Short mmCIF file of N, CA, C and O in Angstrom, two decimals:
data_model
loop_
_atom_site.label_atom_id
_atom_site.label_comp_id
_atom_site.label_asym_id
_atom_site.label_seq_id
_atom_site.Cartn_x
_atom_site.Cartn_y
_atom_site.Cartn_z
N UNK A 19 0.85 -1.18 0.00
CA UNK A 19 0.00 0.00 0.00
C UNK A 19 0.89 1.24 0.00
O UNK A 19 1.77 1.37 0.82
N UNK A 20 0.69 2.12 -0.95
CA UNK A 20 1.56 3.27 -1.11
C UNK A 20 0.85 4.52 -0.61
O UNK A 20 0.10 5.16 -1.33
N UNK A 21 1.11 4.88 0.65
CA UNK A 21 0.48 6.06 1.22
C UNK A 21 1.37 6.63 2.32
O UNK A 21 2.30 5.99 2.76
N UNK A 22 1.05 7.82 2.73
CA UNK A 22 1.79 8.50 3.79
C UNK A 22 0.81 8.85 4.90
O UNK A 22 -0.05 9.72 4.71
N UNK A 23 0.95 8.17 6.04
CA UNK A 23 0.02 8.36 7.15
C UNK A 23 0.83 8.54 8.43
O UNK A 23 1.72 7.75 8.73
N UNK A 24 0.51 9.60 9.17
CA UNK A 24 1.10 9.84 10.48
C UNK A 24 0.07 9.42 11.51
O UNK A 24 -1.03 9.98 11.56
N UNK A 25 0.37 8.38 12.28
CA UNK A 25 -0.55 7.87 13.29
C UNK A 25 -0.16 8.37 14.67
O UNK A 25 1.02 8.40 15.02
N UNK A 26 -1.16 8.74 15.45
CA UNK A 26 -0.94 9.22 16.81
C UNK A 26 -2.08 8.74 17.68
O UNK A 26 -3.10 8.24 17.19
N UNK A 27 -1.92 8.89 18.99
CA UNK A 27 -2.95 8.49 19.96
C UNK A 27 -3.89 9.67 20.18
O UNK A 27 -3.52 10.64 20.82
N UNK A 28 -5.09 9.57 19.66
CA UNK A 28 -6.07 10.64 19.78
C UNK A 28 -6.57 10.86 21.20
O UNK A 28 -7.16 11.89 21.50
N UNK A 29 -6.33 9.90 22.10
CA UNK A 29 -6.74 10.04 23.50
C UNK A 29 -5.66 10.73 24.34
O UNK A 29 -5.88 11.00 25.51
N UNK A 30 -4.52 10.99 23.75
CA UNK A 30 -3.40 11.64 24.46
C UNK A 30 -3.32 13.09 24.01
O UNK A 30 -3.13 13.37 22.81
N UNK A 31 -3.48 14.00 24.94
CA UNK A 31 -3.43 15.42 24.61
C UNK A 31 -2.11 15.85 24.00
O UNK A 31 -2.08 16.63 23.05
N UNK A 32 -1.01 15.32 24.53
CA UNK A 32 0.31 15.66 24.00
C UNK A 32 0.44 15.16 22.56
O UNK A 32 0.88 15.89 21.68
N UNK A 33 0.06 13.90 22.33
CA UNK A 33 0.18 13.30 20.99
C UNK A 33 -0.70 14.04 19.99
O UNK A 33 -0.29 14.31 18.86
N UNK A 34 -1.92 14.36 20.40
CA UNK A 34 -2.84 15.09 19.52
C UNK A 34 -2.29 16.49 19.21
O UNK A 34 -2.37 16.95 18.07
N UNK A 35 -1.73 17.14 20.21
CA UNK A 35 -1.13 18.46 20.00
C UNK A 35 0.05 18.40 19.06
O UNK A 35 0.21 19.26 18.19
N UNK A 36 0.90 17.37 19.23
CA UNK A 36 2.05 17.19 18.35
C UNK A 36 1.58 16.97 16.92
O UNK A 36 2.08 17.61 15.99
N UNK A 37 0.61 16.09 16.73
CA UNK A 37 0.10 15.81 15.39
C UNK A 37 -0.53 17.05 14.77
O UNK A 37 -0.32 17.34 13.58
N UNK A 38 -1.27 17.81 15.56
CA UNK A 38 -1.90 19.02 15.06
C UNK A 38 -0.85 20.04 14.61
O UNK A 38 -0.96 20.64 13.54
N UNK A 39 0.16 20.21 15.43
CA UNK A 39 1.22 21.17 15.11
C UNK A 39 2.00 20.73 13.87
O UNK A 39 2.30 21.54 12.99
N UNK A 40 2.34 19.45 13.79
CA UNK A 40 3.07 18.94 12.63
C UNK A 40 2.22 19.08 11.36
O UNK A 40 2.73 19.39 10.30
N UNK A 41 0.92 18.84 11.49
CA UNK A 41 0.01 18.98 10.35
C UNK A 41 -0.02 20.42 9.85
O UNK A 41 -0.02 20.67 8.65
N UNK A 42 -0.03 21.38 10.77
CA UNK A 42 -0.02 22.79 10.40
C UNK A 42 1.27 23.17 9.69
O UNK A 42 1.26 23.98 8.75
N UNK A 43 2.38 22.63 10.14
CA UNK A 43 3.69 23.00 9.60
C UNK A 43 4.07 22.23 8.33
O UNK A 43 4.95 22.66 7.59
N UNK A 44 3.41 21.09 8.10
CA UNK A 44 3.79 20.24 6.99
C UNK A 44 3.46 20.87 5.65
O UNK A 44 2.33 21.29 5.39
N UNK A 45 4.45 20.94 4.79
CA UNK A 45 4.26 21.43 3.43
C UNK A 45 3.83 20.30 2.50
O UNK A 45 3.40 20.55 1.38
N UNK A 46 3.95 19.07 2.96
CA UNK A 46 3.56 17.89 2.18
C UNK A 46 2.11 17.56 2.50
O UNK A 46 1.81 16.95 3.52
N UNK A 47 1.22 17.96 1.64
CA UNK A 47 -0.21 17.75 1.87
C UNK A 47 -0.66 16.33 1.55
O UNK A 47 -1.83 16.00 1.68
N UNK A 48 0.27 15.47 1.13
CA UNK A 48 -0.05 14.06 0.88
C UNK A 48 -0.01 13.23 2.15
O UNK A 48 -0.36 12.05 2.12
N UNK A 49 0.43 13.81 3.25
CA UNK A 49 0.50 13.09 4.52
C UNK A 49 -0.82 13.28 5.26
O UNK A 49 -1.26 14.40 5.47
N UNK A 50 -1.43 12.16 5.62
CA UNK A 50 -2.67 12.20 6.40
C UNK A 50 -2.31 12.02 7.87
O UNK A 50 -1.54 11.11 8.21
N UNK A 51 -2.86 12.83 8.72
CA UNK A 51 -2.66 12.73 10.17
C UNK A 51 -3.92 12.09 10.74
O UNK A 51 -5.00 12.67 10.67
N UNK A 52 -3.76 10.87 11.30
CA UNK A 52 -4.90 10.08 11.72
C UNK A 52 -4.67 9.53 13.12
O UNK A 52 -3.60 8.99 13.42
N UNK A 53 -5.68 9.65 13.97
CA UNK A 53 -5.63 9.01 15.28
C UNK A 53 -5.82 7.51 15.07
O UNK A 53 -6.78 7.10 14.41
N UNK A 54 -4.93 6.71 15.63
CA UNK A 54 -5.07 5.27 15.46
C UNK A 54 -6.34 4.77 16.15
O UNK A 54 -6.85 3.70 15.84
N UNK A 55 -6.89 5.55 17.07
CA UNK A 55 -8.12 5.17 17.77
C UNK A 55 -9.32 5.14 16.82
O UNK A 55 -10.33 4.53 17.12
N UNK A 56 -9.21 5.82 15.68
CA UNK A 56 -10.28 5.84 14.69
C UNK A 56 -10.20 4.67 13.72
O UNK A 56 -11.03 4.55 12.82
N UNK A 57 -9.18 3.82 13.88
CA UNK A 57 -8.96 2.70 12.97
C UNK A 57 -9.13 1.37 13.70
O UNK A 57 -8.84 1.26 14.88
N UNK A 58 -9.54 0.37 12.96
CA UNK A 58 -9.63 -0.98 13.53
C UNK A 58 -8.26 -1.65 13.44
O UNK A 58 -7.36 -1.16 12.75
N UNK A 59 -8.12 -2.78 14.10
CA UNK A 59 -6.87 -3.55 14.01
C UNK A 59 -6.58 -3.94 12.58
O UNK A 59 -5.43 -3.93 12.13
N UNK A 60 -7.63 -4.29 11.85
CA UNK A 60 -7.46 -4.66 10.44
C UNK A 60 -6.98 -3.49 9.59
O UNK A 60 -6.15 -3.67 8.70
N UNK A 61 -7.51 -2.29 9.88
CA UNK A 61 -7.07 -1.10 9.16
C UNK A 61 -5.59 -0.83 9.42
O UNK A 61 -4.85 -0.44 8.51
N UNK A 62 -5.16 -1.02 10.67
CA UNK A 62 -3.74 -0.84 11.00
C UNK A 62 -2.88 -1.83 10.24
O UNK A 62 -1.83 -1.47 9.69
N UNK A 63 -3.31 -3.08 10.18
CA UNK A 63 -2.56 -4.12 9.44
C UNK A 63 -2.51 -3.79 7.95
O UNK A 63 -1.53 -4.10 7.28
N UNK A 64 -3.59 -3.18 7.43
CA UNK A 64 -3.59 -2.79 6.02
C UNK A 64 -2.56 -1.69 5.74
O UNK A 64 -1.95 -1.66 4.68
N UNK A 65 -2.37 -0.80 6.72
CA UNK A 65 -1.38 0.26 6.56
C UNK A 65 0.04 -0.29 6.58
O UNK A 65 0.88 0.08 5.76
N UNK A 66 0.30 -1.19 7.54
CA UNK A 66 1.62 -1.83 7.64
C UNK A 66 1.45 -3.12 8.43
O UNK A 66 0.81 -3.12 9.48
N UNK A 67 2.01 -4.23 7.97
CA UNK A 67 1.80 -5.53 8.62
C UNK A 67 2.24 -5.60 10.09
O UNK A 67 1.70 -6.40 10.85
N UNK A 68 3.17 -4.75 10.51
CA UNK A 68 3.67 -4.84 11.88
C UNK A 68 2.87 -3.99 12.87
O UNK A 68 3.14 -4.01 14.07
N UNK A 69 1.90 -3.24 12.38
CA UNK A 69 1.15 -2.34 13.26
C UNK A 69 0.09 -3.08 14.06
O UNK A 69 -0.62 -3.93 13.53
N UNK A 70 0.01 -2.74 15.32
CA UNK A 70 -1.05 -3.21 16.20
C UNK A 70 -1.33 -2.11 17.22
O UNK A 70 -0.47 -1.25 17.47
N UNK A 71 -2.52 -2.07 17.80
CA UNK A 71 -2.89 -0.96 18.69
C UNK A 71 -1.90 -0.71 19.83
O UNK A 71 -1.58 0.44 20.12
N UNK A 72 -1.37 -1.76 20.43
CA UNK A 72 -0.44 -1.58 21.55
C UNK A 72 0.84 -0.86 21.10
O UNK A 72 1.36 0.00 21.81
N UNK A 73 1.32 -1.19 19.93
CA UNK A 73 2.53 -0.58 19.38
C UNK A 73 2.29 0.91 19.09
O UNK A 73 3.11 1.76 19.43
N UNK A 74 1.16 1.21 18.49
CA UNK A 74 0.87 2.58 18.09
C UNK A 74 0.53 3.44 19.31
O UNK A 74 0.79 4.64 19.32
N UNK A 75 -0.02 2.83 20.36
CA UNK A 75 -0.34 3.58 21.57
C UNK A 75 0.93 4.07 22.26
O UNK A 75 0.92 5.07 22.97
N UNK A 76 2.05 3.39 22.01
CA UNK A 76 3.30 3.75 22.67
C UNK A 76 4.12 4.79 21.95
O UNK A 76 4.93 5.47 22.55
N UNK A 77 3.93 4.93 20.64
CA UNK A 77 4.73 5.85 19.83
C UNK A 77 3.93 6.35 18.65
O UNK A 77 3.13 5.61 18.09
N UNK A 78 4.19 7.60 18.25
CA UNK A 78 3.65 8.04 16.97
C UNK A 78 4.33 7.22 15.89
O UNK A 78 5.43 6.70 16.09
N UNK A 79 3.68 7.07 14.76
CA UNK A 79 4.22 6.27 13.67
C UNK A 79 3.98 7.01 12.36
O UNK A 79 2.91 7.59 12.17
N UNK A 80 4.96 6.97 11.48
CA UNK A 80 4.78 7.48 10.13
C UNK A 80 4.90 6.30 9.19
O UNK A 80 5.91 5.59 9.21
N UNK A 81 3.86 6.08 8.41
CA UNK A 81 3.89 5.04 7.39
C UNK A 81 4.09 5.77 6.06
O UNK A 81 3.25 6.58 5.67
N UNK A 82 5.19 5.48 5.41
CA UNK A 82 5.51 6.10 4.13
C UNK A 82 5.80 4.98 3.14
O UNK A 82 6.85 4.33 3.22
N UNK A 83 4.85 4.73 2.25
CA UNK A 83 4.98 3.60 1.35
C UNK A 83 4.94 2.31 2.15
O UNK A 83 4.01 2.07 2.91
N UNK A 84 5.98 1.51 2.03
CA UNK A 84 6.06 0.25 2.79
C UNK A 84 6.93 0.39 4.03
O UNK A 84 7.19 -0.61 4.70
N UNK A 85 7.40 1.58 4.32
CA UNK A 85 8.29 1.80 5.47
C UNK A 85 7.50 2.35 6.66
O UNK A 85 6.56 3.11 6.50
N UNK A 86 7.92 1.92 7.85
CA UNK A 86 7.32 2.40 9.09
C UNK A 86 8.41 3.10 9.91
O UNK A 86 9.48 2.55 10.15
N UNK A 87 8.13 4.33 10.30
CA UNK A 87 9.06 5.12 11.11
C UNK A 87 8.41 5.40 12.46
O UNK A 87 7.41 6.12 12.52
N UNK A 88 8.96 4.86 13.55
CA UNK A 88 8.36 5.09 14.87
C UNK A 88 8.98 6.29 15.59
O UNK A 88 10.15 6.64 15.36
N UNK A 89 8.19 6.94 16.44
CA UNK A 89 8.67 7.96 17.36
C UNK A 89 9.54 9.04 16.75
O UNK A 89 9.13 9.74 15.82
N UNK A 90 10.76 9.18 17.27
CA UNK A 90 11.70 10.19 16.80
C UNK A 90 11.92 10.09 15.30
O UNK A 90 12.02 11.11 14.61
N UNK A 91 11.99 8.88 14.77
CA UNK A 91 12.28 8.69 13.35
C UNK A 91 11.12 9.18 12.48
O UNK A 91 11.33 9.64 11.36
N UNK A 92 9.90 9.12 13.00
CA UNK A 92 8.74 9.67 12.28
C UNK A 92 8.85 11.18 12.19
O UNK A 92 8.65 11.77 11.13
N UNK A 93 9.19 11.81 13.30
CA UNK A 93 9.34 13.27 13.32
C UNK A 93 10.51 13.68 12.45
O UNK A 93 10.43 14.66 11.71
N UNK A 94 11.61 12.92 12.51
CA UNK A 94 12.78 13.24 11.68
C UNK A 94 12.43 13.14 10.20
O UNK A 94 12.80 14.00 9.41
N UNK A 95 11.70 12.11 9.82
CA UNK A 95 11.29 11.94 8.42
C UNK A 95 10.40 13.11 7.97
O UNK A 95 10.53 13.61 6.86
N UNK A 96 9.50 13.55 8.85
CA UNK A 96 8.63 14.68 8.53
C UNK A 96 9.38 16.01 8.48
O UNK A 96 8.94 16.94 7.83
N UNK A 97 10.49 16.09 9.18
CA UNK A 97 11.21 17.37 9.31
C UNK A 97 11.62 17.96 7.97
O UNK A 97 11.77 19.17 7.85
N UNK A 98 11.75 17.12 6.94
CA UNK A 98 12.14 17.60 5.62
C UNK A 98 11.08 18.51 5.01
O UNK A 98 11.38 19.30 4.13
N UNK A 99 9.85 18.37 5.48
CA UNK A 99 8.76 19.14 4.87
C UNK A 99 8.07 20.08 5.87
O UNK A 99 6.94 20.49 5.63
N UNK A 100 8.74 20.42 6.97
CA UNK A 100 8.13 21.29 7.96
C UNK A 100 8.51 22.75 7.72
O UNK A 100 9.69 23.10 7.75
N UNK A 101 7.50 23.55 7.51
CA UNK A 101 7.69 24.99 7.28
C UNK A 101 8.45 25.61 8.45
O UNK A 101 8.08 25.45 9.60
N UNK A 102 9.56 26.27 8.14
CA UNK A 102 10.35 26.94 9.16
C UNK A 102 11.36 26.04 9.86
O UNK A 102 12.22 26.53 10.59
N UNK A 103 11.28 24.74 9.66
CA UNK A 103 12.19 23.80 10.33
C UNK A 103 13.01 22.97 9.35
O UNK A 103 13.85 22.18 9.78
N UNK A 104 12.79 23.16 8.06
CA UNK A 104 13.50 22.35 7.06
C UNK A 104 15.01 22.52 7.16
O UNK A 104 15.76 21.59 6.91
N UNK A 105 15.46 23.70 7.52
CA UNK A 105 16.90 23.96 7.64
C UNK A 105 17.54 23.09 8.72
O UNK A 105 18.71 22.75 8.66
N UNK A 106 16.76 22.72 9.75
CA UNK A 106 17.30 21.93 10.86
C UNK A 106 17.28 20.43 10.57
O UNK A 106 17.92 19.66 11.30
N UNK A 107 16.60 20.03 9.54
CA UNK A 107 16.47 18.60 9.22
C UNK A 107 17.81 17.87 9.13
O UNK A 107 17.95 16.79 9.71
N UNK A 108 18.83 18.40 8.45
CA UNK A 108 20.11 17.69 8.38
C UNK A 108 20.75 17.46 9.75
O UNK A 108 21.47 16.48 9.96
N UNK A 109 20.48 18.34 10.70
CA UNK A 109 21.05 18.18 12.04
C UNK A 109 20.54 16.92 12.74
O UNK A 109 21.24 16.35 13.58
N UNK A 110 19.34 16.49 12.38
CA UNK A 110 18.76 15.29 13.00
C UNK A 110 19.43 14.00 12.55
O UNK A 110 19.15 12.93 13.08
N UNK A 111 20.32 14.10 11.55
CA UNK A 111 21.04 12.94 11.04
C UNK A 111 22.49 12.88 11.54
O UNK A 111 23.23 11.97 11.19
N UNK A 112 22.88 13.84 12.36
CA UNK A 112 24.24 13.83 12.91
C UNK A 112 24.41 12.67 13.88
O UNK A 112 23.43 12.22 14.49
N UNK A 113 25.65 12.20 14.07
CA UNK A 113 25.88 11.12 15.03
C UNK A 113 25.36 11.48 16.42
O UNK A 113 25.43 12.63 16.85
N UNK A 114 24.84 10.52 17.09
CA UNK A 114 24.29 10.60 18.45
C UNK A 114 22.95 11.34 18.54
O UNK A 114 22.25 11.19 19.54
N UNK A 115 22.58 12.12 17.54
CA UNK A 115 21.29 12.82 17.61
C UNK A 115 20.12 11.84 17.67
O UNK A 115 19.20 12.05 18.46
N UNK A 116 20.13 10.74 16.89
CA UNK A 116 19.02 9.79 17.04
C UNK A 116 18.91 9.22 18.46
O UNK A 116 17.80 9.06 18.97
N UNK A 117 20.04 8.96 19.10
CA UNK A 117 19.98 8.47 20.49
C UNK A 117 19.37 9.50 21.41
O UNK A 117 18.52 9.19 22.26
N UNK A 118 19.79 10.75 21.25
CA UNK A 118 19.21 11.83 22.05
C UNK A 118 17.73 12.01 21.74
O UNK A 118 16.92 12.24 22.63
N UNK A 119 17.39 11.91 20.46
CA UNK A 119 15.99 12.05 20.05
C UNK A 119 15.11 10.95 20.62
O UNK A 119 14.00 11.20 21.08
N UNK A 120 15.62 9.71 20.59
CA UNK A 120 14.85 8.60 21.16
C UNK A 120 14.70 8.77 22.66
O UNK A 120 13.63 8.51 23.22
N UNK A 121 15.76 9.23 23.34
CA UNK A 121 15.68 9.48 24.77
C UNK A 121 14.65 10.57 25.07
O UNK A 121 13.82 10.44 25.96
N UNK A 122 14.69 11.65 24.29
CA UNK A 122 13.78 12.77 24.48
C UNK A 122 12.33 12.33 24.25
O UNK A 122 11.43 12.67 25.04
N UNK A 123 12.08 11.57 23.19
CA UNK A 123 10.72 11.09 22.91
C UNK A 123 10.26 10.14 24.02
O UNK A 123 9.10 10.17 24.43
N UNK A 124 11.16 9.30 24.52
CA UNK A 124 10.82 8.40 25.62
C UNK A 124 10.48 9.19 26.88
O UNK A 124 9.52 8.87 27.59
N UNK A 125 11.25 10.24 27.14
CA UNK A 125 10.99 11.10 28.28
C UNK A 125 9.63 11.78 28.15
O UNK A 125 8.82 11.80 29.09
N UNK A 126 9.34 12.31 26.98
CA UNK A 126 8.06 12.96 26.74
C UNK A 126 6.91 11.97 26.89
O UNK A 126 5.85 12.30 27.42
N UNK A 127 7.13 10.74 26.42
CA UNK A 127 6.10 9.71 26.55
C UNK A 127 5.82 9.40 28.02
O UNK A 127 4.67 9.20 28.41
N UNK A 128 6.86 9.43 28.85
CA UNK A 128 6.69 9.10 30.26
C UNK A 128 5.95 10.19 31.02
O UNK A 128 5.30 9.93 32.03
N UNK A 129 6.05 11.44 30.53
CA UNK A 129 5.38 12.54 31.24
C UNK A 129 4.20 13.10 30.45
O UNK A 129 3.63 14.12 30.84
N UNK A 130 3.80 12.43 29.37
CA UNK A 130 2.78 13.00 28.49
C UNK A 130 1.45 13.25 29.19
O UNK A 130 0.71 14.13 28.80
N UNK A 131 1.15 12.51 30.22
CA UNK A 131 -0.11 12.74 30.92
C UNK A 131 -0.04 14.03 31.74
O UNK A 131 -1.07 14.58 32.11
N UNK A 132 1.17 14.48 32.02
CA UNK A 132 1.34 15.71 32.80
C UNK A 132 1.53 16.94 31.93
O UNK A 132 1.46 18.05 32.42
N UNK A 133 1.82 16.71 30.64
CA UNK A 133 2.09 17.82 29.72
C UNK A 133 0.80 18.33 29.14
O UNK A 133 -0.09 17.66 28.82
#
């Protein structure tokens, strides 16, 4: 299935806010921002064979063609098309930045109910 879908947890205020903000900034209008809560398990499997509700509840996901990008990597992939942030996109590929990004996303996930 050849599509671009950004999945987030619609029951999480932080996740919904992140998706809303990324949607506003995205110059790529081919990306659909969808709460995984609006999809059935079968719909998730149709998007990507490895998707299941428990996995998507833990991290935002970007499905681009046949590739799945979780958490930090989803945001990094989107960064190429974010208005005002495209210049920073190459910085996200520097050594150690993915480790810091994964740590930061994990930290945000742990406090998302408080944010």
